[in-house]
JSON list of C-alpha atoms in Angstrom, two decimals:
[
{"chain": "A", "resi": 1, "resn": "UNK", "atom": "CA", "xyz": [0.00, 0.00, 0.00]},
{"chain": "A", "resi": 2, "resn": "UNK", "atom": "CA", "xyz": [1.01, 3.22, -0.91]},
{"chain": "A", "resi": 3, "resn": "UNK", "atom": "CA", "xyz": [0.59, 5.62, 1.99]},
{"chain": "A", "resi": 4, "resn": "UNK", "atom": "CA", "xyz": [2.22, 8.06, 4.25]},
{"chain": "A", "resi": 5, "resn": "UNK", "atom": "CA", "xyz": [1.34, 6.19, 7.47]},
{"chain": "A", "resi": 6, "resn": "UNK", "atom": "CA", "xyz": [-1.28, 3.35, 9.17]},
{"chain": "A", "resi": 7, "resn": "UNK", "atom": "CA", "xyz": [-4.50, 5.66, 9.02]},
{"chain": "A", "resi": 8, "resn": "UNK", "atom": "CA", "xyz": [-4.03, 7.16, 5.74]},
{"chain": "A", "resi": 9, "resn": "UNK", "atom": "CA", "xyz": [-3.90, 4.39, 3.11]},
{"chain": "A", "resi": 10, "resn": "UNK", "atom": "CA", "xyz": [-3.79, 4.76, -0.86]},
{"chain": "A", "resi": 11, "resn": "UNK", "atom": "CA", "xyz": [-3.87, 2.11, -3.19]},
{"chain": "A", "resi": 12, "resn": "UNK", "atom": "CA", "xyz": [-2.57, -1.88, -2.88]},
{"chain": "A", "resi": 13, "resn": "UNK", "atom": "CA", "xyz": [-0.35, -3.28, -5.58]},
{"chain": "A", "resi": 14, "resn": "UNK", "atom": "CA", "xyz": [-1.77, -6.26, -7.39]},
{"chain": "A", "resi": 15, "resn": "UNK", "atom": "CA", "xyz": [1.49, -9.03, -8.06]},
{"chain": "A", "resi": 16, "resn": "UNK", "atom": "CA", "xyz": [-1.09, -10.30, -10.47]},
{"chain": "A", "resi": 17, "resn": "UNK", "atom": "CA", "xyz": [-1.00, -13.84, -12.72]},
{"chain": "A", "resi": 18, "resn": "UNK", "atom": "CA", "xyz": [3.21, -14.79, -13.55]},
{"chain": "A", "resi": 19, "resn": "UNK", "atom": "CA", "xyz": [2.67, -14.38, -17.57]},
{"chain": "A", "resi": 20, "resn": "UNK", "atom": "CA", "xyz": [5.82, -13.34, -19.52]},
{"chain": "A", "resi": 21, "resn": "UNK", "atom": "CA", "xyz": [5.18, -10.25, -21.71]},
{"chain": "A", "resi": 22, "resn": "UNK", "atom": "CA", "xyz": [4.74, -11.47, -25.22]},
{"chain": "A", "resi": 23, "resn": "UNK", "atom": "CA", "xyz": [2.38, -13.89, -23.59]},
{"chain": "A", "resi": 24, "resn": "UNK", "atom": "CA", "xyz": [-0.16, -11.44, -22.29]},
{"chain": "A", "resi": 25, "resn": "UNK", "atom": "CA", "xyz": [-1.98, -10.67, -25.69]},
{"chain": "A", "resi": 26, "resn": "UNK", "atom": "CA", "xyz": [-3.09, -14.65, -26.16]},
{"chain": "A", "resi": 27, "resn": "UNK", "atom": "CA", "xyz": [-3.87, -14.80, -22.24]},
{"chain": "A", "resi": 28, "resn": "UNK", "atom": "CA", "xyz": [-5.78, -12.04, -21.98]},
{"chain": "A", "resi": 29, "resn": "UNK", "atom": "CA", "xyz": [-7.78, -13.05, -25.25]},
{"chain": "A", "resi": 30, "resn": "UNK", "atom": "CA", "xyz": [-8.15, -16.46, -23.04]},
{"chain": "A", "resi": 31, "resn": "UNK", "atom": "CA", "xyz": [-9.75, -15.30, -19.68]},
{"chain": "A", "resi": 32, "resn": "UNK", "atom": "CA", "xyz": [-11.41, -12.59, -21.55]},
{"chain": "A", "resi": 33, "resn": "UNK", "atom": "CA", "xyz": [-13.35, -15.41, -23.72]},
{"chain": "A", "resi": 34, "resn": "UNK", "atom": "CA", "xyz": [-13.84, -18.05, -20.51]},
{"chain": "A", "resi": 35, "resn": "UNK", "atom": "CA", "xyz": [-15.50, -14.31, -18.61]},
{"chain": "A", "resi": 36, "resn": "UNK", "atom": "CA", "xyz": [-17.62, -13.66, -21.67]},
{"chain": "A", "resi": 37, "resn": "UNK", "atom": "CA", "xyz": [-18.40, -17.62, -22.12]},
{"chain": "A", "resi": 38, "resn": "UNK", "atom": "CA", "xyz": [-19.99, -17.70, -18.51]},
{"chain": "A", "resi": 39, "resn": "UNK", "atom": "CA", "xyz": [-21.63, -14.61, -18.50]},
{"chain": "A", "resi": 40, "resn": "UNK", "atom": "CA", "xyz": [-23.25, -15.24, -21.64]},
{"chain": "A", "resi": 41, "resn": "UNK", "atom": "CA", "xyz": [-24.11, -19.01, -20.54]},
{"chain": "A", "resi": 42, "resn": "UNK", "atom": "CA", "xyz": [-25.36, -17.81, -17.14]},
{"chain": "A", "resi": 43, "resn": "UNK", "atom": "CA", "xyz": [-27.67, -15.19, -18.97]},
{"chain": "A", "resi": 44, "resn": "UNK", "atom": "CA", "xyz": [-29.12, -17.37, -21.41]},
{"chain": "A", "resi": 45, "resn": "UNK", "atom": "CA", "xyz": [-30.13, -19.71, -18.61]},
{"chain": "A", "resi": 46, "resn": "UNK", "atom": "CA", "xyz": [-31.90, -16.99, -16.89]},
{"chain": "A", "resi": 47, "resn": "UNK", "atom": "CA", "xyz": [-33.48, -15.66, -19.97]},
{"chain": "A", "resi": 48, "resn": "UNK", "atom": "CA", "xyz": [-34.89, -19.73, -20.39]},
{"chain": "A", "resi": 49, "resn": "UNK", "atom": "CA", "xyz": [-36.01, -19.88, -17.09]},
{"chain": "A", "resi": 50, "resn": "UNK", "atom": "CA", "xyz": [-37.68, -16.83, -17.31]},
{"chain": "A", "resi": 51, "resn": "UNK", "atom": "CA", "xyz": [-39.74, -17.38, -20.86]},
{"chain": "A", "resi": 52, "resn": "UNK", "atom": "CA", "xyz": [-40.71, -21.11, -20.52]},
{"chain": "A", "resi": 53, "resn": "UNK", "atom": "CA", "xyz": [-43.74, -21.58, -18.46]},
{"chain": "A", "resi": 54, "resn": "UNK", "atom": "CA", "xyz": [-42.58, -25.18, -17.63]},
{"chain": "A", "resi": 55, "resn": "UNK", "atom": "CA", "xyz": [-39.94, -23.89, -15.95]},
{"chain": "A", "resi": 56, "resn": "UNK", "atom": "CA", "xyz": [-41.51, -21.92, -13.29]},
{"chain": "A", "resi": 57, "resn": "UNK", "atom": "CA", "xyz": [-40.66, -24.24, -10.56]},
{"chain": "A", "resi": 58, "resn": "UNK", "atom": "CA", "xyz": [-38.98, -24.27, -7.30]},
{"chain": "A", "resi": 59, "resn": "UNK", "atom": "CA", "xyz": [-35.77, -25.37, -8.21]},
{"chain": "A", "resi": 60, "resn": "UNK", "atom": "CA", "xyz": [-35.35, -23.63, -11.62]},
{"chain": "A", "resi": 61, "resn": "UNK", "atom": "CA", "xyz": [-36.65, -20.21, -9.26]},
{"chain": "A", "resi": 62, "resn": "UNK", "atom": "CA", "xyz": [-33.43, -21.57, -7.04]},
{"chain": "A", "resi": 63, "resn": "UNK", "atom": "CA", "xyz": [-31.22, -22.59, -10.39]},
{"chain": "A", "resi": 64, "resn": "UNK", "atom": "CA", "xyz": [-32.04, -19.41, -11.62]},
{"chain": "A", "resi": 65, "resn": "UNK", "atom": "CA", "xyz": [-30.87, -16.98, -9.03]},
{"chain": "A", "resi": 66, "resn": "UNK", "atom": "CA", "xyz": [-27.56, -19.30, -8.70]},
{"chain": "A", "resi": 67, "resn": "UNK", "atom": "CA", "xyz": [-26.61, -18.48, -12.76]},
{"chain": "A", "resi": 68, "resn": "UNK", "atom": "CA", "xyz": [-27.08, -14.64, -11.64]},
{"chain": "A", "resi": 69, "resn": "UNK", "atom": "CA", "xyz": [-24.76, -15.37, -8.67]},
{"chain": "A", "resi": 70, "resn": "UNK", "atom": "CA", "xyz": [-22.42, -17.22, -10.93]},
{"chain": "A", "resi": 71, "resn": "UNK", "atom": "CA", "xyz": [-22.17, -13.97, -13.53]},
{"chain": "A", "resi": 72, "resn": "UNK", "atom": "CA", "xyz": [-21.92, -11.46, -10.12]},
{"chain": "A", "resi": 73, "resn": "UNK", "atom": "CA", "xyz": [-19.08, -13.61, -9.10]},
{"chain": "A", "resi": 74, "resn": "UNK", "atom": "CA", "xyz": [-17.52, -13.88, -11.94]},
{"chain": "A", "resi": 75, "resn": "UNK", "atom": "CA", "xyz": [-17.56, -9.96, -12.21]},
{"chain": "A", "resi": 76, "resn": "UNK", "atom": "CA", "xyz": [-16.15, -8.85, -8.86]},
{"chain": "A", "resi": 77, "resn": "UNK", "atom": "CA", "xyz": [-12.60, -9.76, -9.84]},
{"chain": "A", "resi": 78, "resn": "UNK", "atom": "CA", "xyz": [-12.15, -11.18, -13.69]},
{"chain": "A", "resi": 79, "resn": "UNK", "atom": "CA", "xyz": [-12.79, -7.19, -15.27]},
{"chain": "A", "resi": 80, "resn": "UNK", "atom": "CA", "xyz": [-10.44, -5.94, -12.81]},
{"chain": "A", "resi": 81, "resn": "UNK", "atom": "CA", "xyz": [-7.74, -8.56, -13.63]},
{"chain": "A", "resi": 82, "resn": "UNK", "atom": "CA", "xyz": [-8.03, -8.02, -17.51]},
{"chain": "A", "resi": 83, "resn": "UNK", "atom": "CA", "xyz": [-7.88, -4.34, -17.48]},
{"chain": "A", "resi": 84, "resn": "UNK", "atom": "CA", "xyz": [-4.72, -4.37, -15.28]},
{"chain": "A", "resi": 85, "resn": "UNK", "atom": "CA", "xyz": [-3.57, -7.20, -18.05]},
{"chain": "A", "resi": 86, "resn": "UNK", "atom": "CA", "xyz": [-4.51, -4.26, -20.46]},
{"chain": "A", "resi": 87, "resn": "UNK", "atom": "CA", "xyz": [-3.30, -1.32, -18.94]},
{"chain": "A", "resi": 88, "resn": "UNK", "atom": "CA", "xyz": [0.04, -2.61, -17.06]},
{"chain": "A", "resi": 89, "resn": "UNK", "atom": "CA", "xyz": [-1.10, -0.90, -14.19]},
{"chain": "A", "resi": 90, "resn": "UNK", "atom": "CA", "xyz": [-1.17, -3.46, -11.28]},
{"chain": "A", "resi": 91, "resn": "UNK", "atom": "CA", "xyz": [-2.52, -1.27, -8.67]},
{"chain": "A", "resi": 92, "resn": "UNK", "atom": "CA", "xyz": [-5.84, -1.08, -7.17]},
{"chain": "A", "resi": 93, "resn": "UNK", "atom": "CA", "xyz": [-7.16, 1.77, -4.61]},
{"chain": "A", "resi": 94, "resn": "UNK", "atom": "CA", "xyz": [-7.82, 0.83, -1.15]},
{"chain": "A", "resi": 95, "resn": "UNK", "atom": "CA", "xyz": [-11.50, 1.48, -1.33]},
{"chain": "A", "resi": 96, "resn": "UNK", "atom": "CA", "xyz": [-11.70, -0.43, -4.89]},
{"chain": "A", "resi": 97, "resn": "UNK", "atom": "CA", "xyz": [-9.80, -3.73, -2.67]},
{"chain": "A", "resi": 98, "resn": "UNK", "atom": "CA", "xyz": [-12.35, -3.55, 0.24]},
{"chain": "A", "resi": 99, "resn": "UNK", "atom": "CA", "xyz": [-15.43, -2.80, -2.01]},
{"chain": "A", "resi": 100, "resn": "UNK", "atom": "CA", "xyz": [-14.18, -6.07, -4.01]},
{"chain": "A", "resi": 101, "resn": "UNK", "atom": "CA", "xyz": [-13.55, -8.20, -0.72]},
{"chain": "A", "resi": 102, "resn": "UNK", "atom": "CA", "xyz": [-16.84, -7.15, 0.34]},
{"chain": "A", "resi": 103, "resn": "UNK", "atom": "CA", "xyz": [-18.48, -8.54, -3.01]},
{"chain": "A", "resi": 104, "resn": "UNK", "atom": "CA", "xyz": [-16.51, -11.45, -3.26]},
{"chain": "A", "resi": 105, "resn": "UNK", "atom": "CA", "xyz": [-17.49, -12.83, 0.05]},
{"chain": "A", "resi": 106, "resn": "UNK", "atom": "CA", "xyz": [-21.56, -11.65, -0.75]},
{"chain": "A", "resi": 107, "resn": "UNK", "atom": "CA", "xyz": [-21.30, -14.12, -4.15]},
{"chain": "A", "resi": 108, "resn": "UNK", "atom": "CA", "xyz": [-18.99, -17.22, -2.75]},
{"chain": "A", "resi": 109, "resn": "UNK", "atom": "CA", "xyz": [-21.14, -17.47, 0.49]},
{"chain": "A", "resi": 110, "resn": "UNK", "atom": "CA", "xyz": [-24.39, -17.41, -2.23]},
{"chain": "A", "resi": 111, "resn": "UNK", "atom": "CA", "xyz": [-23.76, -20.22, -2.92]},
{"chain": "A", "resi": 112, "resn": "UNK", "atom": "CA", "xyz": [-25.51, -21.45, -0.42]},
{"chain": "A", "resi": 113, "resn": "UNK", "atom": "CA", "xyz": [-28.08, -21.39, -2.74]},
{"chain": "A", "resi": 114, "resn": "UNK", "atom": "CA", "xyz": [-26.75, -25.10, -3.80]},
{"chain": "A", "resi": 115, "resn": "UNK", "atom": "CA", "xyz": [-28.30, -26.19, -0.49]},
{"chain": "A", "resi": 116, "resn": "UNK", "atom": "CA", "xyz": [-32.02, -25.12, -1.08]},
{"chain": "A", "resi": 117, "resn": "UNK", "atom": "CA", "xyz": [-32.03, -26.62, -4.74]},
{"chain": "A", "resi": 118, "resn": "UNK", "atom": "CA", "xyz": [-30.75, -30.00, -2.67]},
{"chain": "A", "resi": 119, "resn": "UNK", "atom": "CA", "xyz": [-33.67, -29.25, 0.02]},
{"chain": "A", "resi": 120, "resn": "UNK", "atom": "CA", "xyz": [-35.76, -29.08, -2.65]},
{"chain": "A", "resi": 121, "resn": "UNK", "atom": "CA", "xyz": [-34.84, -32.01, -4.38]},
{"chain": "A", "resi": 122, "resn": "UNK", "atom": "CA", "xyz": [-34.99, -33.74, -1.09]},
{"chain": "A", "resi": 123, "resn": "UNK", "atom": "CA", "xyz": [-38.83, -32.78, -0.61]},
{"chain": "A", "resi": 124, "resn": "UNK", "atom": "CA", "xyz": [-39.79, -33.72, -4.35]},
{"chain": "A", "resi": 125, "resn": "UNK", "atom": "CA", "xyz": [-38.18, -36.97, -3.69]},
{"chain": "A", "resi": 126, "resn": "UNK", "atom": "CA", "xyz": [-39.18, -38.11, 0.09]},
{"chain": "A", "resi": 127, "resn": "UNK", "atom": "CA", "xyz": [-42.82, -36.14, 0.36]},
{"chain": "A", "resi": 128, "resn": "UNK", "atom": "CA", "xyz": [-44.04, -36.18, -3.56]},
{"chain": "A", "resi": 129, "resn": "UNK", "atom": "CA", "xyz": [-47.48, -36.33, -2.75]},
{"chain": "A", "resi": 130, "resn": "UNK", "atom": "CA", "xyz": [-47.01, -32.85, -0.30]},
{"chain": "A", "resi": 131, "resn": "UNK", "atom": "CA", "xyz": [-44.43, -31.77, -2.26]},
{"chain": "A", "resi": 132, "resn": "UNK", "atom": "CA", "xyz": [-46.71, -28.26, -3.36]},
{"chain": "A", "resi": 133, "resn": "UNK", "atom": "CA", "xyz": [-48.00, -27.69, -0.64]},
{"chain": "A", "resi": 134, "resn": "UNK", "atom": "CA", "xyz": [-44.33, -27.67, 1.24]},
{"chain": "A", "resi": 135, "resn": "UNK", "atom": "CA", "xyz": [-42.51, -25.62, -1.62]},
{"chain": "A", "resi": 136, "resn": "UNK", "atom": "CA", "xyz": [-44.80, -22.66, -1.96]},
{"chain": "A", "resi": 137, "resn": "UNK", "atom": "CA", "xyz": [-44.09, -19.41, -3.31]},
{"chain": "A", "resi": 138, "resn": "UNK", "atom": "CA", "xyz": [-43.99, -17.61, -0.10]},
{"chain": "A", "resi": 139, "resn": "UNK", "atom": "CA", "xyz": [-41.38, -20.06, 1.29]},
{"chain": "A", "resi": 140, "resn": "UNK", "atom": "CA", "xyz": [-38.88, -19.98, -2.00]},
{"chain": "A", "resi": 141, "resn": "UNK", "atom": "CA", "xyz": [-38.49, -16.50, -1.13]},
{"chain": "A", "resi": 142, "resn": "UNK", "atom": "CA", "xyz": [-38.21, -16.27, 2.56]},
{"chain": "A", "resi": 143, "resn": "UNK", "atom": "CA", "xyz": [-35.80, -19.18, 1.61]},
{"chain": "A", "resi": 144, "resn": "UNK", "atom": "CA", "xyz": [-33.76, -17.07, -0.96]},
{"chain": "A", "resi": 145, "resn": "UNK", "atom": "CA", "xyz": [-34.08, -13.99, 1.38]},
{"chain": "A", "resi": 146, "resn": "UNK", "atom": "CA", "xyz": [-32.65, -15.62, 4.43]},
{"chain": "A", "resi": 147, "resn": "UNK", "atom": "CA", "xyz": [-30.09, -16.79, 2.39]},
{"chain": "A", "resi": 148, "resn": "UNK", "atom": "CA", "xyz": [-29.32, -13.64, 0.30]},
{"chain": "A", "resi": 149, "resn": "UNK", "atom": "CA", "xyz": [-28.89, -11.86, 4.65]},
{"chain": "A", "resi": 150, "resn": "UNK", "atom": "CA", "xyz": [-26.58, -14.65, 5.88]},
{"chain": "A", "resi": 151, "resn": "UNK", "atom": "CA", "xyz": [-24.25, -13.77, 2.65]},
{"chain": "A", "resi": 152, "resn": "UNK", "atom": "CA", "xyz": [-24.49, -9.89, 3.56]},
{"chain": "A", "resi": 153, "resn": "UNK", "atom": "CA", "xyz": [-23.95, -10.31, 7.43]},
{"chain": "A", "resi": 154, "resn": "UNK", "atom": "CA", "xyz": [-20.95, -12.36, 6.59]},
{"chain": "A", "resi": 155, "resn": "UNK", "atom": "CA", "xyz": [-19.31, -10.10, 4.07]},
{"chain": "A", "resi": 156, "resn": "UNK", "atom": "CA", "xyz": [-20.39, -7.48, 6.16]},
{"chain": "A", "resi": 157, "resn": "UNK", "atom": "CA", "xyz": [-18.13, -8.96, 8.83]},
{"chain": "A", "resi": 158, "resn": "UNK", "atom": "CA", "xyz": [-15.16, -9.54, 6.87]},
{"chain": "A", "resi": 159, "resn": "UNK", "atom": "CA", "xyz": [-15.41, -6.05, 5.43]},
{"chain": "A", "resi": 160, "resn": "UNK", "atom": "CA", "xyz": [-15.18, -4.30, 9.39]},
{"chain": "A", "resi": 161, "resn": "UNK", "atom": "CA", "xyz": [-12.73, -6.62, 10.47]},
{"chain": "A", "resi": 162, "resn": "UNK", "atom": "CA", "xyz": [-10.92, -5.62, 7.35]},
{"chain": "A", "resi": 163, "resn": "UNK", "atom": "CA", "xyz": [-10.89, -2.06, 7.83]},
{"chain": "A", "resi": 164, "resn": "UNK", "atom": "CA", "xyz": [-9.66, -2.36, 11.31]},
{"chain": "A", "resi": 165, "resn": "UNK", "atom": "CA", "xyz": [-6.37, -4.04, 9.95]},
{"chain": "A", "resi": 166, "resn": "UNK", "atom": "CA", "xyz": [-2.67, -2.05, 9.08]},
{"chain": "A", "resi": 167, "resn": "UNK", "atom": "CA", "xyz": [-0.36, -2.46, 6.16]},
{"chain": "A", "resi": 168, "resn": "UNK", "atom": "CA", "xyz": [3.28, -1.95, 5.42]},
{"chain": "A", "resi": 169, "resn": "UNK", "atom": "CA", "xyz": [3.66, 0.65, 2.37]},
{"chain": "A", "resi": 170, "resn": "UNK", "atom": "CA", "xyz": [4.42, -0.25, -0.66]},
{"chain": "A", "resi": 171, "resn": "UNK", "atom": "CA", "xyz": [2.67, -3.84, 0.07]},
{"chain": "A", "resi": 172, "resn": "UNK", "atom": "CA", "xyz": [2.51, -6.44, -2.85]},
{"chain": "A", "resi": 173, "resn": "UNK", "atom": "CA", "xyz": [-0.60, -8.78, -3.09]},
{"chain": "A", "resi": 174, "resn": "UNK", "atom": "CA", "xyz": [0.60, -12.17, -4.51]},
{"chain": "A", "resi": 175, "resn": "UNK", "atom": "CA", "xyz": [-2.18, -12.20, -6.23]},
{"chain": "A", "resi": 176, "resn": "UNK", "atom": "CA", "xyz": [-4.92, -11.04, -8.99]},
{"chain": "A", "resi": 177, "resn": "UNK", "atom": "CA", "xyz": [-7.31, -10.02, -6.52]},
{"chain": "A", "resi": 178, "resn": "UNK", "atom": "CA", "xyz": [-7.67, -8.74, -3.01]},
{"chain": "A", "resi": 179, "resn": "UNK", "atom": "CA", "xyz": [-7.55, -12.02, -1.61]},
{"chain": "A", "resi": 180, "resn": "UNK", "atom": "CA", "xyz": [-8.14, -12.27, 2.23]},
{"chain": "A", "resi": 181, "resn": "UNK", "atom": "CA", "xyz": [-5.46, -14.51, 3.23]},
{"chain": "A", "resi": 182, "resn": "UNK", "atom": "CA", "xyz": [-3.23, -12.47, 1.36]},
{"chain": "A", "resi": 183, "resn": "UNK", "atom": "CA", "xyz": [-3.95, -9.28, 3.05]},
{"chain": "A", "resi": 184, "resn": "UNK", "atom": "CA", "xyz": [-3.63, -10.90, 6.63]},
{"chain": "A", "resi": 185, "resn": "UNK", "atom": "CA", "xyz": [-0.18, -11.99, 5.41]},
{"chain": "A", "resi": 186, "resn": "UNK", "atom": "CA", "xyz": [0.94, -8.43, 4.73]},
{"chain": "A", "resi": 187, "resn": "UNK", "atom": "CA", "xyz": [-0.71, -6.59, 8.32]},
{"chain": "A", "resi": 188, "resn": "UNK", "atom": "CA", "xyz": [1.41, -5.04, 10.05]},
{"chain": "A", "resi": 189, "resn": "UNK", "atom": "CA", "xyz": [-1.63, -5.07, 13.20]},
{"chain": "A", "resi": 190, "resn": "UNK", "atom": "CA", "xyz": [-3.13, -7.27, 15.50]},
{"chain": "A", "resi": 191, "resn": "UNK", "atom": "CA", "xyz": [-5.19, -9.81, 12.99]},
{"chain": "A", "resi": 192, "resn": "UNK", "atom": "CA", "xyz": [-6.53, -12.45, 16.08]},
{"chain": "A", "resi": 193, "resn": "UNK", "atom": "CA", "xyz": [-9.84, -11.48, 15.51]},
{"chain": "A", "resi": 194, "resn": "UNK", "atom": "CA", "xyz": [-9.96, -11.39, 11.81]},
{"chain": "A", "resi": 195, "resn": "UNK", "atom": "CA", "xyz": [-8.46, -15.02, 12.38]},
{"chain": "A", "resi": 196, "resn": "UNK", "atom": "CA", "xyz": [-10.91, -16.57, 14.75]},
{"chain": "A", "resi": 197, "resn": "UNK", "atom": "CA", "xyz": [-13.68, -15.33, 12.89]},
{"chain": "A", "resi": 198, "resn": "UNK", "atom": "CA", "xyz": [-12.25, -17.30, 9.66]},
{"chain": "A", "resi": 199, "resn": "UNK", "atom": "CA", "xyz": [-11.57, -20.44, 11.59]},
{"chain": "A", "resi": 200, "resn": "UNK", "atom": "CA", "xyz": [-15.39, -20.31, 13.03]},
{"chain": "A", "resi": 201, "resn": "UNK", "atom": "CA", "xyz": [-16.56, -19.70, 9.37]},
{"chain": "A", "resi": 202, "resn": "UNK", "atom": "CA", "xyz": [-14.71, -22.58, 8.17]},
{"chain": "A", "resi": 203, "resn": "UNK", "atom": "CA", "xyz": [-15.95, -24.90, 11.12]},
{"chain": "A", "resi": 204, "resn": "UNK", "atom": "CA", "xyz": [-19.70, -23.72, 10.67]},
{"chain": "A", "resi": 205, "resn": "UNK", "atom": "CA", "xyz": [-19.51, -23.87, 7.27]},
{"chain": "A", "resi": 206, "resn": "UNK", "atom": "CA", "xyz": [-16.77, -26.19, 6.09]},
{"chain": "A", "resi": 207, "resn": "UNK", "atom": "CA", "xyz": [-16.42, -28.73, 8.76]},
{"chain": "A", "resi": 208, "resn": "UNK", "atom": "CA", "xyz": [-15.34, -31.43, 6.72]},
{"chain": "A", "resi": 209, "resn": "UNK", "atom": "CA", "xyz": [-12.12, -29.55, 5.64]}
]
């Protein structure tokens, strides 16, 4: 980070992806193709989903909102890495790198949404015969909703325990993004708390890994 001390921060310096020069042209053509490939994919699914009748279902309501997540995702960091690819500018402000840590965590904890289109399956399979009467409108979204919060209050989280941390100047992020385990590498403060919340997350959420 570029700054004149710990309060007053400027920008973060993205180390970005380890290409060689005359190599950038073909990958950027690459990642800019696989971005455009899902976005386009993700949209066309919607745009289904939305026009065919038969498809008006729980778990195409569920499928649905997932492609949208998928092309948010997608968006938070790929644009950002091809126009530094473009530019040869690798840095990033520090409001731009908590505004994208913010997102990023909103869009990976979405997908959650994988877990109501199982719950779903799950009813259509073991209760068939009360399988309208469980998956009503009003519950699909109160489902979606709740999970559409939990993503907020969690990014939310990672965003003020962000904000509360230090850097060195003239950091480096090892990385094409503001990745969170990156930035706790390079704090030059206290980063307990930011650290027990992760290992909570990842026993709550991940507790197999």
């Amino acid at each position: 980070i570029r700054r004149e001390n710990q309060s007053s921060m400027s920008e973060f310096l993205l180390l970005g992806l380890p290409i060689r020069p005359e190599q950038q042209g073909m990958f950027f053509a690459l990642f800019l193709g696989m971005y455009l490939s899902t976005v386009l994919g993700n949209l066309l699914i919607i745009l289904l989903i939305r026009l065919d009748p038969r498809l008006h279902t729980p778990m195409y309501f569920f499928l649905s909102h997932l492609a949208l997540t998928d092309v948010s995702f997608s968006s938070v960091t790929v644009p950002n890495m091809l126009m530094n690819m473009q530019s040869q500018d690798q840095s990033i402000p520090y409001s731009g790198c908590v505004t994208q840590t913010y997102f990023f965590h909103i869009f990976a904890c979405i997908d959650n949404l994988l877990a109501l289109v199982a719950y779903d399956r799950y009813v259509d399979i073991c209760y068939p015969l009360c399988y309208a009467s469980i998956m009503r409108d009003k519950l699909c979204i109160c489902l979606l909703a709740a999970s559409w919060l939990l993503s907020h209050a969690n990014a939310l989280t990672h965003t003020l325990l962000l904000g509360q941390m230090s850097f060195y100047a003239d950091s480096i992020i090892p990385h094409f993004f503001c990745d969170l385990t990156a930035l706790l590498k390079l704090s030059c403060s206290d980063t307990s708390s930011m650290r027990y919340y992760l290992y909570c997350e990842k026993n709550a959420f991940h507790p197999a890994f």
